[in-house]
Amino acid sequence: KNAMNISTPTICLSRRRSFALACALAMVAPLAQAEKITVGDRVLDVGVAQSRQEHTKGLQGVKHLPDTKGMLFVFEPTRKVCFWMKGTPIDLDVGFFDENDQLVKYEGMQANMLDLHCSPVPVRYALEVPSGWYQRYGISITTKLRRAERLEKPAKDVGEN
């Protein structure tokens, strides 16, 4: 997802839902942790992308993302970042959160587009959620992101292929 990291997603094709779901889970966050976060008063289950490999993979290949799921990208140290939608077949919103964990910008991103969506300032987090999510739930600039307890299992059912 990070524009500086380009990769080609693996394609999962199967008529069997169980195989397709397992394949999607492997694609979404093969190394990511699962975690609950809160943005304003909304609780989300997210895959947490911390490494360059996880940042590159992001939500590529995911064809469905419920309103209760997302992908949290962690940047330590904070820095300006850009995202694109190569290999991502669904529209998403991305929100950028600064070093104080406050939302500084969010915008919609169209599926499979290569245009860049960049943070205006150095950020600690970027949060990808379903298209329209920030507006639908009244999440506004300066809303805080809070990380809850980390779960000990991989990020499962973040999205479906």
mmCIF file of N, CA and C in Angstrom, residues 16-149:
data_model
loop_
_atom_site.group_PDB
_atom_site.id
_atom_site.type_symbol
_atom_site.label_atom_id
_atom_site.label_comp_id
_atom_site.label_asym_id
_atom_site.label_seq_id
_atom_site.Cartn_x
_atom_site.Cartn_y
_atom_site.Cartn_z
ATOM 1 N N ARG A 16 -14.784 -22.904 -3.478
ATOM 2 C CA ARG A 16 -15.007 -23.311 -2.099
ATOM 3 C C ARG A 16 -14.757 -22.125 -1.184
ATOM 4 N N ARG A 17 -15.786 -21.709 -0.477
ATOM 5 C CA ARG A 17 -15.705 -20.534 0.393
ATOM 6 C C ARG A 17 -14.605 -20.680 1.448
ATOM 7 N N SER A 18 -14.455 -21.868 2.021
ATOM 8 C CA SER A 18 -13.453 -22.054 3.074
ATOM 9 C C SER A 18 -12.043 -21.828 2.539
ATOM 10 N N PHE A 19 -11.758 -22.331 1.328
ATOM 11 C CA PHE A 19 -10.437 -22.112 0.750
ATOM 12 C C PHE A 19 -10.235 -20.645 0.419
ATOM 13 N N ALA A 20 -11.244 -20.025 -0.187
ATOM 14 C CA ALA A 20 -11.130 -18.614 -0.566
ATOM 15 C C ALA A 20 -10.909 -17.746 0.664
ATOM 16 N N LEU A 21 -11.620 -18.031 1.756
ATOM 17 C CA LEU A 21 -11.466 -17.249 2.982
ATOM 18 C C LEU A 21 -10.071 -17.454 3.563
ATOM 19 N N ALA A 22 -9.599 -18.686 3.613
ATOM 20 C CA ALA A 22 -8.255 -18.952 4.145
ATOM 21 C C ALA A 22 -7.200 -18.252 3.314
ATOM 22 N N CYS A 23 -7.372 -18.271 2.018
ATOM 23 C CA CYS A 23 -6.433 -17.610 1.126
ATOM 24 C C CYS A 23 -6.454 -16.096 1.352
ATOM 25 N N ALA A 24 -7.646 -15.540 1.499
ATOM 26 C CA ALA A 24 -7.775 -14.094 1.747
ATOM 27 C C ALA A 24 -7.097 -13.721 3.047
ATOM 28 N N LEU A 25 -7.261 -14.522 4.064
ATOM 29 C CA LEU A 25 -6.641 -14.216 5.352
ATOM 30 C C LEU A 25 -5.135 -14.238 5.236
ATOM 31 N N ALA A 26 -4.606 -15.174 4.500
ATOM 32 C CA ALA A 26 -3.162 -15.240 4.312
ATOM 33 C C ALA A 26 -2.674 -14.015 3.552
ATOM 34 N N MET A 27 -3.487 -13.520 2.616
ATOM 35 C CA MET A 27 -3.094 -12.351 1.836
ATOM 36 C C MET A 27 -3.194 -11.074 2.642
ATOM 37 N N VAL A 28 -4.207 -10.946 3.492
ATOM 38 C CA VAL A 28 -4.432 -9.699 4.211
ATOM 39 C C VAL A 28 -3.316 -9.408 5.187
ATOM 40 N N ALA A 29 -2.999 -10.350 6.019
ATOM 41 C CA ALA A 29 -2.025 -10.059 7.060
ATOM 42 C C ALA A 29 -1.277 -11.316 7.479
ATOM 43 N N PRO A 30 -0.408 -11.820 6.607
ATOM 44 C CA PRO A 30 0.249 -13.060 6.941
ATOM 45 C C PRO A 30 1.125 -12.945 8.185
ATOM 46 N N LEU A 31 1.618 -11.787 8.483
ATOM 47 C CA LEU A 31 2.487 -11.603 9.627
ATOM 48 C C LEU A 31 1.903 -10.627 10.644
ATOM 49 N N ALA A 32 0.784 -10.009 10.326
ATOM 50 C CA ALA A 32 0.229 -8.954 11.174
ATOM 51 C C ALA A 32 -0.426 -9.519 12.427
ATOM 52 N N GLN A 33 -0.361 -8.733 13.472
ATOM 53 C CA GLN A 33 -1.067 -9.039 14.713
ATOM 54 C C GLN A 33 -2.520 -8.582 14.570
ATOM 55 N N ALA A 34 -3.390 -9.151 15.380
ATOM 56 C CA ALA A 34 -4.774 -8.696 15.453
ATOM 57 C C ALA A 34 -4.907 -7.831 16.696
ATOM 58 N N GLU A 35 -5.710 -6.802 16.590
ATOM 59 C CA GLU A 35 -5.846 -5.882 17.713
ATOM 60 C C GLU A 35 -7.193 -5.181 17.643
ATOM 61 N N LYS A 36 -7.706 -4.798 18.788
ATOM 62 C CA LYS A 36 -8.898 -3.951 18.846
ATOM 63 C C LYS A 36 -8.423 -2.523 19.044
ATOM 64 N N ILE A 37 -9.023 -1.610 18.280
ATOM 65 C CA ILE A 37 -8.730 -0.191 18.461
ATOM 66 C C ILE A 37 -10.054 0.546 18.577
ATOM 67 N N THR A 38 -9.973 1.774 19.065
ATOM 68 C CA THR A 38 -11.142 2.633 19.149
ATOM 69 C C THR A 38 -10.810 3.948 18.451
ATOM 70 N N VAL A 39 -11.707 4.383 17.585
ATOM 71 C CA VAL A 39 -11.603 5.687 16.939
ATOM 72 C C VAL A 39 -12.873 6.417 17.311
ATOM 73 N N GLY A 40 -12.734 7.482 18.123
ATOM 74 C CA GLY A 40 -13.927 8.112 18.681
ATOM 75 C C GLY A 40 -14.634 7.086 19.544
ATOM 76 N N ASP A 41 -15.903 6.795 19.223
ATOM 77 C CA ASP A 41 -16.635 5.782 19.987
ATOM 78 C C ASP A 41 -16.809 4.478 19.208
ATOM 79 N N ARG A 42 -16.105 4.321 18.093
ATOM 80 C CA ARG A 42 -16.212 3.122 17.250
ATOM 81 C C ARG A 42 -15.084 2.151 17.572
ATOM 82 N N VAL A 43 -15.440 0.898 17.811
ATOM 83 C CA VAL A 43 -14.454 -0.157 18.074
ATOM 84 C C VAL A 43 -14.261 -0.952 16.787
ATOM 85 N N LEU A 44 -12.993 -1.197 16.437
ATOM 86 C CA LEU A 44 -12.655 -1.944 15.226
ATOM 87 C C LEU A 44 -11.701 -3.072 15.555
ATOM 88 N N ASP A 45 -11.850 -4.185 14.845
ATOM 89 C CA ASP A 45 -10.858 -5.252 14.850
ATOM 90 C C ASP A 45 -9.963 -4.997 13.644
ATOM 91 N N VAL A 46 -8.673 -4.847 13.888
ATOM 92 C CA VAL A 46 -7.771 -4.510 12.791
ATOM 93 C C VAL A 46 -6.599 -5.473 12.725
ATOM 94 N N GLY A 47 -6.091 -5.633 11.525
ATOM 95 C CA GLY A 47 -4.779 -6.228 11.334
ATOM 96 C C GLY A 47 -3.789 -5.095 11.517
ATOM 97 N N VAL A 48 -2.687 -5.352 12.179
ATOM 98 C CA VAL A 48 -1.689 -4.313 12.442
ATOM 99 C C VAL A 48 -0.475 -4.569 11.561
ATOM 100 N N ALA A 49 -0.199 -3.636 10.663
ATOM 101 C CA ALA A 49 0.940 -3.731 9.748
ATOM 102 C C ALA A 49 2.068 -2.858 10.288
ATOM 103 N N GLN A 50 3.163 -3.493 10.693
ATOM 104 C CA GLN A 50 4.289 -2.748 11.253
ATOM 105 C C GLN A 50 5.537 -2.829 10.393
ATOM 106 N N SER A 51 5.753 -3.939 9.732
ATOM 107 C CA SER A 51 6.968 -4.111 8.937
ATOM 108 C C SER A 51 6.759 -3.559 7.528
ATOM 109 N N ARG A 52 7.860 -3.387 6.831
ATOM 110 C CA ARG A 52 7.787 -2.923 5.442
ATOM 111 C C ARG A 52 6.981 -3.907 4.598
ATOM 112 N N GLN A 53 7.189 -5.208 4.829
ATOM 113 C CA GLN A 53 6.452 -6.232 4.088
ATOM 114 C C GLN A 53 4.949 -6.114 4.349
ATOM 115 N N GLU A 54 4.561 -5.929 5.603
ATOM 116 C CA GLU A 54 3.147 -5.777 5.950
ATOM 117 C C GLU A 54 2.583 -4.485 5.381
ATOM 118 N N HIS A 55 3.353 -3.409 5.401
ATOM 119 C CA HIS A 55 2.903 -2.139 4.807
ATOM 120 C C HIS A 55 2.647 -2.326 3.313
ATOM 121 N N THR A 56 3.546 -3.037 2.649
ATOM 122 C CA THR A 56 3.416 -3.255 1.206
ATOM 123 C C THR A 56 2.175 -4.071 0.880
ATOM 124 N N LYS A 57 1.907 -5.097 1.649
ATOM 125 C CA LYS A 57 0.770 -5.993 1.398
ATOM 126 C C LYS A 57 -0.567 -5.316 1.674
ATOM 127 N N GLY A 58 -0.675 -4.666 2.830
ATOM 128 C CA GLY A 58 -1.911 -3.978 3.181
ATOM 129 C C GLY A 58 -3.141 -4.829 2.945
ATOM 130 N N LEU A 59 -4.128 -4.275 2.274
ATOM 131 C CA LEU A 59 -5.384 -4.976 1.991
ATOM 132 C C LEU A 59 -5.477 -5.420 0.529
ATOM 133 N N GLN A 60 -4.332 -5.571 -0.125
ATOM 134 C CA GLN A 60 -4.347 -6.029 -1.512
ATOM 135 C C GLN A 60 -5.074 -7.359 -1.619
ATOM 136 N N GLY A 61 -5.937 -7.460 -2.613
ATOM 137 C CA GLY A 61 -6.652 -8.702 -2.870
ATOM 138 C C GLY A 61 -7.925 -8.897 -2.072
ATOM 139 N N VAL A 62 -8.164 -8.084 -1.060
ATOM 140 C CA VAL A 62 -9.373 -8.223 -0.246
ATOM 141 C C VAL A 62 -10.564 -7.658 -1.022
ATOM 142 N N LYS A 63 -11.638 -8.465 -1.130
ATOM 143 C CA LYS A 63 -12.806 -8.056 -1.907
ATOM 144 C C LYS A 63 -13.983 -7.596 -1.060
ATOM 145 N N HIS A 64 -13.899 -7.811 0.245
ATOM 146 C CA HIS A 64 -14.971 -7.359 1.135
ATOM 147 C C HIS A 64 -14.370 -7.007 2.485
ATOM 148 N N LEU A 65 -14.761 -5.858 3.028
ATOM 149 C CA LEU A 65 -14.286 -5.427 4.338
ATOM 150 C C LEU A 65 -15.480 -4.880 5.111
ATOM 151 N N PRO A 66 -15.917 -5.578 6.171
ATOM 152 C CA PRO A 66 -17.054 -5.091 6.960
ATOM 153 C C PRO A 66 -16.708 -3.804 7.716
ATOM 154 N N ASP A 67 -17.728 -3.064 8.131
ATOM 155 C CA ASP A 67 -17.534 -1.803 8.856
ATOM 156 C C ASP A 67 -16.840 -1.976 10.204
ATOM 157 N N THR A 68 -16.756 -3.186 10.701
ATOM 158 C CA THR A 68 -16.121 -3.433 12.003
ATOM 159 C C THR A 68 -14.661 -3.867 11.870
ATOM 160 N N LYS A 69 -14.130 -3.861 10.643
ATOM 161 C CA LYS A 69 -12.763 -4.322 10.383
ATOM 162 C C LYS A 69 -11.958 -3.232 9.687
ATOM 163 N N GLY A 70 -10.636 -3.361 9.767
ATOM 164 C CA GLY A 70 -9.757 -2.436 9.076
ATOM 165 C C GLY A 70 -8.316 -2.902 9.149
ATOM 166 N N MET A 71 -7.417 -2.058 8.648
ATOM 167 C CA MET A 71 -5.981 -2.330 8.700
ATOM 168 C C MET A 71 -5.297 -1.086 9.254
ATOM 169 N N LEU A 72 -4.546 -1.287 10.354
ATOM 170 C CA LEU A 72 -3.814 -0.202 11.000
ATOM 171 C C LEU A 72 -2.347 -0.311 10.609
ATOM 172 N N PHE A 73 -1.821 0.729 9.991
ATOM 173 C CA PHE A 73 -0.413 0.807 9.612
ATOM 174 C C PHE A 73 0.307 1.636 10.666
ATOM 175 N N VAL A 74 1.377 1.083 11.220
ATOM 176 C CA VAL A 74 2.130 1.744 12.285
ATOM 177 C C VAL A 74 3.454 2.233 11.716
ATOM 178 N N PHE A 75 3.781 3.509 11.990
ATOM 179 C CA PHE A 75 5.024 4.101 11.498
ATOM 180 C C PHE A 75 5.846 4.623 12.666
ATOM 181 N N GLU A 76 6.912 3.915 12.962
ATOM 182 C CA GLU A 76 7.856 4.329 14.011
ATOM 183 C C GLU A 76 9.232 4.381 13.393
ATOM 184 N N PRO A 77 9.857 5.553 13.351
ATOM 185 C CA PRO A 77 9.355 6.824 13.860
ATOM 186 C C PRO A 77 8.276 7.401 12.931
ATOM 187 N N THR A 78 7.594 8.423 13.434
ATOM 188 C CA THR A 78 6.557 9.066 12.624
ATOM 189 C C THR A 78 7.196 9.620 11.351
ATOM 190 N N ARG A 79 6.410 9.634 10.273
ATOM 191 C CA ARG A 79 6.904 10.172 9.003
ATOM 192 C C ARG A 79 5.728 10.442 8.076
ATOM 193 N N LYS A 80 5.981 11.229 7.032
ATOM 194 C CA LYS A 80 4.975 11.428 6.000
ATOM 195 C C LYS A 80 4.901 10.155 5.169
ATOM 196 N N VAL A 81 3.685 9.741 4.837
ATOM 197 C CA VAL A 81 3.484 8.510 4.075
ATOM 198 C C VAL A 81 2.469 8.737 2.965
ATOM 199 N N CYS A 82 2.561 7.905 1.936
ATOM 200 C CA CYS A 82 1.610 7.931 0.833
ATOM 201 C C CYS A 82 1.109 6.523 0.571
ATOM 202 N N PHE A 83 -0.166 6.431 0.177
ATOM 203 C CA PHE A 83 -0.798 5.155 -0.132
ATOM 204 C C PHE A 83 -1.342 5.209 -1.547
ATOM 205 N N TRP A 84 -1.487 4.021 -2.145
ATOM 206 C CA TRP A 84 -2.194 3.865 -3.410
ATOM 207 C C TRP A 84 -3.001 2.589 -3.337
ATOM 208 N N MET A 85 -3.746 2.292 -4.379
ATOM 209 C CA MET A 85 -4.695 1.179 -4.327
ATOM 210 C C MET A 85 -4.372 0.063 -5.318
ATOM 211 N N LYS A 86 -3.129 -0.032 -5.758
ATOM 212 C CA LYS A 86 -2.741 -1.098 -6.688
ATOM 213 C C LYS A 86 -3.075 -2.462 -6.087
ATOM 214 N N GLY A 87 -3.824 -3.259 -6.833
ATOM 215 C CA GLY A 87 -4.163 -4.609 -6.393
ATOM 216 C C GLY A 87 -5.234 -4.682 -5.319
ATOM 217 N N THR A 88 -5.891 -3.576 -5.047
ATOM 218 C CA THR A 88 -6.953 -3.555 -4.031
ATOM 219 C C THR A 88 -8.287 -3.356 -4.746
ATOM 220 N N PRO A 89 -9.122 -4.391 -4.805
ATOM 221 C CA PRO A 89 -10.325 -4.354 -5.634
ATOM 222 C C PRO A 89 -11.547 -3.684 -5.002
ATOM 223 N N ILE A 90 -11.411 -3.096 -3.816
ATOM 224 C CA ILE A 90 -12.545 -2.406 -3.184
ATOM 225 C C ILE A 90 -12.138 -0.979 -2.844
ATOM 226 N N ASP A 91 -13.110 -0.069 -2.856
ATOM 227 C CA ASP A 91 -12.859 1.304 -2.420
ATOM 228 C C ASP A 91 -12.632 1.315 -0.915
ATOM 229 N N LEU A 92 -11.723 2.151 -0.462
ATOM 230 C CA LEU A 92 -11.419 2.287 0.960
ATOM 231 C C LEU A 92 -11.306 3.748 1.333
ATOM 232 N N ASP A 93 -11.373 4.031 2.629
ATOM 233 C CA ASP A 93 -10.973 5.328 3.181
ATOM 234 C C ASP A 93 -9.661 5.110 3.917
ATOM 235 N N VAL A 94 -8.803 6.108 3.906
ATOM 236 C CA VAL A 94 -7.595 6.079 4.720
ATOM 237 C C VAL A 94 -7.600 7.320 5.603
ATOM 238 N N GLY A 95 -7.305 7.122 6.874
ATOM 239 C CA GLY A 95 -7.179 8.223 7.823
ATOM 240 C C GLY A 95 -5.754 8.272 8.340
ATOM 241 N N PHE A 96 -5.237 9.475 8.530
ATOM 242 C CA PHE A 96 -3.876 9.663 9.013
ATOM 243 C C PHE A 96 -3.918 10.262 10.416
ATOM 244 N N PHE A 97 -3.182 9.635 11.348
ATOM 245 C CA PHE A 97 -3.171 10.034 12.757
ATOM 246 C C PHE A 97 -1.763 10.453 13.157
ATOM 247 N N ASP A 98 -1.637 11.638 13.745
ATOM 248 C CA ASP A 98 -0.324 12.211 14.078
ATOM 249 C C ASP A 98 0.285 11.594 15.333
ATOM 250 N N GLU A 99 1.387 12.188 15.800
ATOM 251 C CA GLU A 99 2.103 11.658 16.970
ATOM 252 C C GLU A 99 1.280 11.744 18.252
ATOM 253 N N ASN A 100 0.224 12.536 18.266
ATOM 254 C CA ASN A 100 -0.691 12.622 19.412
ATOM 255 C C ASN A 100 -1.899 11.705 19.234
ATOM 256 N N ASP A 101 -1.851 10.847 18.237
ATOM 257 C CA ASP A 101 -2.912 9.889 17.920
ATOM 258 C C ASP A 101 -4.208 10.562 17.474
ATOM 259 N N GLN A 102 -4.109 11.784 16.963
ATOM 260 C CA GLN A 102 -5.284 12.522 16.493
ATOM 261 C C GLN A 102 -5.378 12.472 14.973
ATOM 262 N N LEU A 103 -6.604 12.313 14.478
ATOM 263 C CA LEU A 103 -6.850 12.301 13.044
ATOM 264 C C LEU A 103 -6.538 13.682 12.465
ATOM 265 N N VAL A 104 -5.668 13.706 11.455
ATOM 266 C CA VAL A 104 -5.310 14.970 10.814
ATOM 267 C C VAL A 104 -5.882 15.083 9.406
ATOM 268 N N LYS A 105 -6.254 13.933 8.820
ATOM 269 C CA LYS A 105 -6.816 13.942 7.464
ATOM 270 C C LYS A 105 -7.388 12.566 7.168
ATOM 271 N N TYR A 106 -8.464 12.533 6.390
ATOM 272 C CA TYR A 106 -8.927 11.266 5.827
ATOM 273 C C TYR A 106 -9.434 11.537 4.427
ATOM 274 N N GLU A 107 -9.371 10.521 3.601
ATOM 275 C CA GLU A 107 -9.882 10.657 2.240
ATOM 276 C C GLU A 107 -10.231 9.301 1.665
ATOM 277 N N GLY A 108 -11.092 9.332 0.665
ATOM 278 C CA GLY A 108 -11.488 8.112 -0.019
ATOM 279 C C GLY A 108 -10.468 7.728 -1.071
ATOM 280 N N MET A 109 -10.338 6.423 -1.282
ATOM 281 C CA MET A 109 -9.421 5.903 -2.293
ATOM 282 C C MET A 109 -10.192 4.922 -3.169
ATOM 283 N N GLN A 110 -10.094 5.082 -4.485
ATOM 284 C CA GLN A 110 -10.812 4.226 -5.417
ATOM 285 C C GLN A 110 -10.024 2.955 -5.711
ATOM 286 N N ALA A 111 -10.748 1.868 -5.842
ATOM 287 C CA ALA A 111 -10.155 0.550 -6.111
ATOM 288 C C ALA A 111 -9.203 0.585 -7.300
ATOM 289 N N ASN A 112 -8.071 -0.090 -7.134
ATOM 290 C CA ASN A 112 -7.081 -0.327 -8.197
ATOM 291 C C ASN A 112 -6.494 0.933 -8.834
ATOM 292 N N MET A 113 -6.644 2.076 -8.214
ATOM 293 C CA MET A 113 -6.084 3.316 -8.770
ATOM 294 C C MET A 113 -4.651 3.503 -8.283
ATOM 295 N N LEU A 114 -3.849 4.166 -9.095
ATOM 296 C CA LEU A 114 -2.449 4.376 -8.747
ATOM 297 C C LEU A 114 -2.174 5.794 -8.260
ATOM 298 N N ASP A 115 -3.222 6.625 -8.117
ATOM 299 C CA ASP A 115 -2.997 7.974 -7.608
ATOM 300 C C ASP A 115 -2.615 7.892 -6.127
ATOM 301 N N LEU A 116 -1.825 8.848 -5.681
ATOM 302 C CA LEU A 116 -1.300 8.836 -4.314
ATOM 303 C C LEU A 116 -2.213 9.583 -3.350
ATOM 304 N N HIS A 117 -2.283 9.054 -2.129
ATOM 305 C CA HIS A 117 -3.042 9.643 -1.027
ATOM 306 C C HIS A 117 -2.030 9.797 0.103
ATOM 307 N N CYS A 118 -1.638 11.045 0.380
ATOM 308 C CA CYS A 118 -0.506 11.291 1.275
ATOM 309 C C CYS A 118 -0.921 12.018 2.550
ATOM 310 N N SER A 119 -0.190 11.723 3.607
ATOM 311 C CA SER A 119 -0.421 12.424 4.876
ATOM 312 C C SER A 119 0.144 13.837 4.765
ATOM 313 N N PRO A 120 -0.537 14.826 5.355
ATOM 314 C CA PRO A 120 -0.065 16.211 5.265
ATOM 315 C C PRO A 120 1.094 16.504 6.227
ATOM 316 N N VAL A 121 1.253 15.666 7.228
ATOM 317 C CA VAL A 121 2.291 15.827 8.255
ATOM 318 C C VAL A 121 2.833 14.433 8.589
ATOM 319 N N PRO A 122 3.943 14.361 9.321
ATOM 320 C CA PRO A 122 4.391 13.039 9.779
ATOM 321 C C PRO A 122 3.313 12.400 10.655
ATOM 322 N N VAL A 123 3.095 11.094 10.456
ATOM 323 C CA VAL A 123 2.044 10.386 11.194
ATOM 324 C C VAL A 123 2.595 9.144 11.882
ATOM 325 N N ARG A 124 1.909 8.750 12.942
ATOM 326 C CA ARG A 124 2.212 7.503 13.647
ATOM 327 C C ARG A 124 1.400 6.352 13.066
ATOM 328 N N TYR A 125 0.152 6.666 12.663
ATOM 329 C CA TYR A 125 -0.746 5.626 12.161
ATOM 330 C C TYR A 125 -1.455 6.079 10.892
ATOM 331 N N ALA A 126 -1.772 5.091 10.059
ATOM 332 C CA ALA A 126 -2.737 5.256 8.970
ATOM 333 C C ALA A 126 -3.738 4.120 9.156
ATOM 334 N N LEU A 127 -5.006 4.435 9.017
ATOM 335 C CA LEU A 127 -6.059 3.441 9.215
ATOM 336 C C LEU A 127 -6.903 3.328 7.958
ATOM 337 N N GLU A 128 -6.883 2.123 7.341
ATOM 338 C CA GLU A 128 -7.738 1.847 6.192
ATOM 339 C C GLU A 128 -8.999 1.145 6.671
ATOM 340 N N VAL A 129 -10.131 1.672 6.208
ATOM 341 C CA VAL A 129 -11.451 1.150 6.572
ATOM 342 C C VAL A 129 -12.331 1.177 5.317
ATOM 343 N N PRO A 130 -13.519 0.563 5.383
ATOM 344 C CA PRO A 130 -14.403 0.592 4.216
ATOM 345 C C PRO A 130 -14.721 2.021 3.758
ATOM 346 N N SER A 131 -14.959 2.152 2.477
ATOM 347 C CA SER A 131 -15.272 3.447 1.881
ATOM 348 C C SER A 131 -16.455 4.116 2.586
ATOM 349 N N GLY A 132 -16.299 5.390 2.922
ATOM 350 C CA GLY A 132 -17.356 6.166 3.560
ATOM 351 C C GLY A 132 -17.429 6.020 5.067
ATOM 352 N N TRP A 133 -16.561 5.198 5.648
ATOM 353 C CA TRP A 133 -16.616 4.886 7.078
ATOM 354 C C TRP A 133 -16.459 6.130 7.956
ATOM 355 N N TYR A 134 -15.494 6.966 7.698
ATOM 356 C CA TYR A 134 -15.265 8.145 8.549
ATOM 357 C C TYR A 134 -16.494 9.055 8.556
ATOM 358 N N GLN A 135 -17.070 9.312 7.409
ATOM 359 C CA GLN A 135 -18.257 10.157 7.329
ATOM 360 C C GLN A 135 -19.481 9.468 7.935
ATOM 361 N N ARG A 136 -19.657 8.205 7.639
ATOM 362 C CA ARG A 136 -20.812 7.446 8.133
ATOM 363 C C ARG A 136 -20.897 7.467 9.658
ATOM 364 N N TYR A 137 -19.762 7.435 10.329
ATOM 365 C CA TYR A 137 -19.756 7.384 11.794
ATOM 366 C C TYR A 137 -19.359 8.709 12.438
ATOM 367 N N GLY A 138 -19.344 9.784 11.666
ATOM 368 C CA GLY A 138 -19.094 11.111 12.216
ATOM 369 C C GLY A 138 -17.700 11.281 12.807
ATOM 370 N N ILE A 139 -16.716 10.582 12.238
ATOM 371 C CA ILE A 139 -15.338 10.699 12.718
ATOM 372 C C ILE A 139 -14.736 11.945 12.073
ATOM 373 N N SER A 140 -14.352 12.908 12.901
ATOM 374 C CA SER A 140 -13.868 14.186 12.378
ATOM 375 C C SER A 140 -12.403 14.420 12.740
ATOM 376 N N ILE A 141 -11.838 15.434 12.120
ATOM 377 C CA ILE A 141 -10.451 15.813 12.389
ATOM 378 C C ILE A 141 -10.296 16.061 13.893
ATOM 379 N N THR A 142 -9.188 15.641 14.444
ATOM 380 C CA THR A 142 -8.797 15.665 15.870
ATOM 381 C C THR A 142 -9.363 14.503 16.687
ATOM 382 N N THR A 143 -10.221 13.648 16.089
ATOM 383 C CA THR A 143 -10.684 12.460 16.808
ATOM 384 C C THR A 143 -9.475 11.596 17.127
ATOM 385 N N LYS A 144 -9.470 11.020 18.319
ATOM 386 C CA LYS A 144 -8.335 10.200 18.763
ATOM 387 C C LYS A 144 -8.512 8.727 18.417
ATOM 388 N N LEU A 145 -7.382 8.095 18.115
ATOM 389 C CA LEU A 145 -7.300 6.659 17.936
ATOM 390 C C LEU A 145 -6.684 6.090 19.207
ATOM 391 N N ARG A 146 -7.329 5.067 19.770
ATOM 392 C CA ARG A 146 -6.798 4.415 20.977
ATOM 393 C C ARG A 146 -6.587 2.946 20.684
ATOM 394 N N ARG A 147 -5.402 2.465 21.014
ATOM 395 C CA ARG A 147 -5.103 1.046 20.843
ATOM 396 C C ARG A 147 -5.436 0.313 22.131
ATOM 397 N N ALA A 148 -6.125 -0.825 21.980
ATOM 398 C CA ALA A 148 -6.493 -1.649 23.142
ATOM 399 C C ALA A 148 -5.477 -2.772 23.285
ATOM 400 N N GLU A 149 -5.852 -3.779 24.035
ATOM 401 C CA GLU A 149 -4.956 -4.909 24.238
ATOM 402 C C GLU A 149 -4.672 -5.611 22.922
#
